[in-house]
GROMACS .gro file of C-alpha atoms in nm:
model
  164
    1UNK     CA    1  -3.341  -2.844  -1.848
    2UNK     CA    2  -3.238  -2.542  -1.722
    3UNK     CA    3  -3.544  -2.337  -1.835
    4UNK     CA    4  -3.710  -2.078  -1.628
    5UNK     CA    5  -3.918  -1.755  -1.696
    6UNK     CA    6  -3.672  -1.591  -1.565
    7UNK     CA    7  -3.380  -1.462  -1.811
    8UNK     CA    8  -2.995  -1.572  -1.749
    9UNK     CA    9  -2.751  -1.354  -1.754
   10UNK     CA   10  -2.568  -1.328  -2.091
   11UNK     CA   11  -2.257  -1.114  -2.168
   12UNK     CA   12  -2.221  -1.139  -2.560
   13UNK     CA   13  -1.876  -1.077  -2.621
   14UNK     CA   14  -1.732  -1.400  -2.424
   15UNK     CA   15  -1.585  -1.638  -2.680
   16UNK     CA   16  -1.655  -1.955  -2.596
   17UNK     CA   17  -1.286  -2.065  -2.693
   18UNK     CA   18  -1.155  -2.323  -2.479
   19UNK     CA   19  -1.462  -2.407  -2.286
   20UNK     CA   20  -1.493  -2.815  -2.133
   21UNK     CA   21  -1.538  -3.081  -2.380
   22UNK     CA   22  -1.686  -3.395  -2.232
   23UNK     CA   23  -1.857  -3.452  -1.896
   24UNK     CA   24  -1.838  -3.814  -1.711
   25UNK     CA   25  -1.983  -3.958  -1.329
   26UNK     CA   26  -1.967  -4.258  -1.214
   27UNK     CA   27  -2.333  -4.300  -1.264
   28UNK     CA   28  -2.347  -4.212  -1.625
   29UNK     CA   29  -2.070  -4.483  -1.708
   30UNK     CA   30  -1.952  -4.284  -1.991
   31UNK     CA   31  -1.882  -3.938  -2.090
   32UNK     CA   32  -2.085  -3.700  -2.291
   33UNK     CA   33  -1.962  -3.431  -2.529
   34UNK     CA   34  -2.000  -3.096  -2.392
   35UNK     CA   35  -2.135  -2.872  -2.646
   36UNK     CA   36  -2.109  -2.394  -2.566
   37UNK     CA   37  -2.436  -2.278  -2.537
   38UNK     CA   38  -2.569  -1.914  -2.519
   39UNK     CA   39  -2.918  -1.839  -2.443
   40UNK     CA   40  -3.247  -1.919  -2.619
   41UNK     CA   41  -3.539  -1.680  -2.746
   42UNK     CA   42  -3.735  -1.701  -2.451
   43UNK     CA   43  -3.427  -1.617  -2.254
   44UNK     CA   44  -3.361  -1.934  -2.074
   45UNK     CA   45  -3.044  -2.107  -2.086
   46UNK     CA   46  -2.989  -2.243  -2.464
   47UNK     CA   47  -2.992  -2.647  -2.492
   48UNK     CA   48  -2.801  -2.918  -2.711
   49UNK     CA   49  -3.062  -3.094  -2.951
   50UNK     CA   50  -3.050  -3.369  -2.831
   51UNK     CA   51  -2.969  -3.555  -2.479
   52UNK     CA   52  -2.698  -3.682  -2.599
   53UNK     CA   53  -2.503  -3.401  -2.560
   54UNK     CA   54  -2.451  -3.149  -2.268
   55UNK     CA   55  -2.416  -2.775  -2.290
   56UNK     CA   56  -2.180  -2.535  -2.129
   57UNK     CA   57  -2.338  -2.192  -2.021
   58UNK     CA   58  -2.035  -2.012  -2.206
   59UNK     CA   59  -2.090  -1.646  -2.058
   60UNK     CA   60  -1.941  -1.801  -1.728
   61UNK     CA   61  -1.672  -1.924  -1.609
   62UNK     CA   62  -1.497  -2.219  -1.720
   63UNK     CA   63  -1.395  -2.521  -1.483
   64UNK     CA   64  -1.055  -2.416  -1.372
   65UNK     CA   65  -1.157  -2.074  -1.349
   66UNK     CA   66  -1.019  -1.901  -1.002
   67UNK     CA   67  -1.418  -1.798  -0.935
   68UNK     CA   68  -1.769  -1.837  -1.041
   69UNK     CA   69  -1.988  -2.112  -1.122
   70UNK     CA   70  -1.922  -2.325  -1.481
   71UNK     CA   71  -2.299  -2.453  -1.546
   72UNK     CA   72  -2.369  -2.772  -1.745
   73UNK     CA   73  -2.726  -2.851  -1.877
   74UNK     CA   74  -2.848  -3.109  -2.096
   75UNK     CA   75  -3.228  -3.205  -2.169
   76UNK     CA   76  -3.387  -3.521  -1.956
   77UNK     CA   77  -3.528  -3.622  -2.206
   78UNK     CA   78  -3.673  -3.574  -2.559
   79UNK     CA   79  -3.942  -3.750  -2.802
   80UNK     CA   80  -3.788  -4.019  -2.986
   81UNK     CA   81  -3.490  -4.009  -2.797
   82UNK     CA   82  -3.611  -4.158  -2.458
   83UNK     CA   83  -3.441  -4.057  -2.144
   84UNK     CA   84  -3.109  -3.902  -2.180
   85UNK     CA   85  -2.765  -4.008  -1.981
   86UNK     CA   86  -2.802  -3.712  -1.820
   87UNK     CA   87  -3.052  -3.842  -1.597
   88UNK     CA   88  -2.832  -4.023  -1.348
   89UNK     CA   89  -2.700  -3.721  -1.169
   90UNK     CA   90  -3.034  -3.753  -0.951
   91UNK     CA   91  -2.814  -4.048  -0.845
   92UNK     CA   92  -2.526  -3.849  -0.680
   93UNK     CA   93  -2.453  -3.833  -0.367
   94UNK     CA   94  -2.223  -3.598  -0.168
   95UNK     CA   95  -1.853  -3.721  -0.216
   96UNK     CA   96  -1.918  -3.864  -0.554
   97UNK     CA   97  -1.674  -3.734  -0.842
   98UNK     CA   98  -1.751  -3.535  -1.205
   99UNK     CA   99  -1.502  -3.509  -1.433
  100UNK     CA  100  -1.489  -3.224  -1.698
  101UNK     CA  101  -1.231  -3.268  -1.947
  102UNK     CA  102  -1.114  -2.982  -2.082
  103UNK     CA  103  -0.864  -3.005  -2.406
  104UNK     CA  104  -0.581  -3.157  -2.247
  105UNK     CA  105  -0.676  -3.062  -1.892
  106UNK     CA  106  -0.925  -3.285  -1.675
  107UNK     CA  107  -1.083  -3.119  -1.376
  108UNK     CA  108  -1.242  -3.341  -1.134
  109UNK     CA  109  -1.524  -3.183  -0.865
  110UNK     CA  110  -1.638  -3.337  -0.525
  111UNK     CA  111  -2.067  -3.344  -0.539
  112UNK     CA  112  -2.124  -3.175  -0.261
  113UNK     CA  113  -2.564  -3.162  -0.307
  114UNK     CA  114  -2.810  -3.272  -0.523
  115UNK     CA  115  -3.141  -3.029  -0.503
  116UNK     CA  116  -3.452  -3.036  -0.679
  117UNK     CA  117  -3.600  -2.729  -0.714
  118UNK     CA  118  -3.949  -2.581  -0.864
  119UNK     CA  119  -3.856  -2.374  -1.190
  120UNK     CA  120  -4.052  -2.048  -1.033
  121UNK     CA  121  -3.749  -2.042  -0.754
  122UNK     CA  122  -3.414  -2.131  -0.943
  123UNK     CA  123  -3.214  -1.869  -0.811
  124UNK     CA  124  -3.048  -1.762  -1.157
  125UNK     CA  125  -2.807  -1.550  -0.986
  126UNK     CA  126  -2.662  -1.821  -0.765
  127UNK     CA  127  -2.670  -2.074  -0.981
  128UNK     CA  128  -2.525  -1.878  -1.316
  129UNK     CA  129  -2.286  -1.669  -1.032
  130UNK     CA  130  -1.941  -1.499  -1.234
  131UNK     CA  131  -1.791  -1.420  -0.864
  132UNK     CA  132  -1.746  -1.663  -0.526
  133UNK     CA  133  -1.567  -2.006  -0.491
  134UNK     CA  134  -1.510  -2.176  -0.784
  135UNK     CA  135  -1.731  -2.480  -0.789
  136UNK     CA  136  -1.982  -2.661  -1.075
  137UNK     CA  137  -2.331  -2.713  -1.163
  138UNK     CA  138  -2.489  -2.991  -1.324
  139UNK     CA  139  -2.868  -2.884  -1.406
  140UNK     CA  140  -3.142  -3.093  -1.639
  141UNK     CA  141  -3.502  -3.153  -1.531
  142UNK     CA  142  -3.687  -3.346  -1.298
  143UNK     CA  143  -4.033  -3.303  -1.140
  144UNK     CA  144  -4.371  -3.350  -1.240
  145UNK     CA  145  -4.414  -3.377  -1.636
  146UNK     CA  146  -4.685  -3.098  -1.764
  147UNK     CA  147  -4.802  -3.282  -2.064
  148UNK     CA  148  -5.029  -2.993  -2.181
  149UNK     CA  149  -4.773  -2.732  -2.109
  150UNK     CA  150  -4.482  -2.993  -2.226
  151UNK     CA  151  -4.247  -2.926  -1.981
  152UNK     CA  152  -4.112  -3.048  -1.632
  153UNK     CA  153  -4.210  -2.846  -1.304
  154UNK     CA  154  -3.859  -2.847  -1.109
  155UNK     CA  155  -3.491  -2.868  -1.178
  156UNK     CA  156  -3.241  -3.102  -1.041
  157UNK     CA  157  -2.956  -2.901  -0.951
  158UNK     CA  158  -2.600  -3.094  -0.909
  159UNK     CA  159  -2.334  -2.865  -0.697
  160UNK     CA  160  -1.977  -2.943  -0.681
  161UNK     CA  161  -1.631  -2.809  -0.568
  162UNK     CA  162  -1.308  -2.847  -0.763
  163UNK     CA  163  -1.087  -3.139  -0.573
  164UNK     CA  164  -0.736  -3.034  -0.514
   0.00000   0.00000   0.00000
């Protein structure tokens, strides 16, 4: 999902220690478990196994956080699986809710875009950003499938703000 050439920035000594739990939008009709993630071989954002799950960028912020961006990614889909739940956040529109759930805390976020963007020109330092509002993205893939290259061209890119 969240899979670029370009490396994401990691900071190795975060614990991932009370990090979101389970992600839920109206479109997706239930929640999914939220799952830390760190970052893969190739450098790209680390993904679940399967798209059943969603993972949580842990080297930034968590929702609730006074700044930053938290970042959720899950895979669109997967051989054997099908299409994952993650898949209806191309169906938000601005003003729709996401709620993170958090341990005992839930933290509900106002969509305010949905963007699909070619994987050459994810801005990495906006989206995985440790400084600015606080505010959430929601990131799998979208785009053109590459069957010889086995992977998607573009990203769909969910941005919210936390409501108060």
């Amino acid at each position: 999902a969240a899979r670029s050439p370009t490396r994401v920035p990691a900071r190795s000594t975060e614990a991932a220690r009370g990090g979101p739990e389970r992600l839920a939008t109206q479109p997706m009709g239930n929640s999914l478990p939220i799952v830390p993630e760190g970052v893969a071989r190739d450098g790209a954002m680390a993904l679940p196994a399967t798209p059943a799950e969603v993972g949580w960028y842990r080297y930034v912020p968590r929702p609730g956080d006074r700044a930053g961006a938290t970042v959720l990614a899950a895979h669109l889909d997967m051989p054997g699986y099908g299409i994952g739940p993650i898949a209806t956040v191309e169906e938000l529109r601005a003003g729709d809710v996401i709620t993170v759930r958090s341990a005992a805390t839930t933290h509900r976020f106002r969509v305010t875009g949905v963007t699909s963007v070619r994987k050459t020109s994810l801005d990495l330092s906006a989206l995985f950003a440790r400084d600015g509002p606080p505010r959430l993205h929601v990131v799998t893939c979208g785009g053109r499938f590459d069957s010889e290259r086995r992977r998607y061209d573009e990203n769909v890119v969910v941005t919210a703000v936390p409501m108060t």
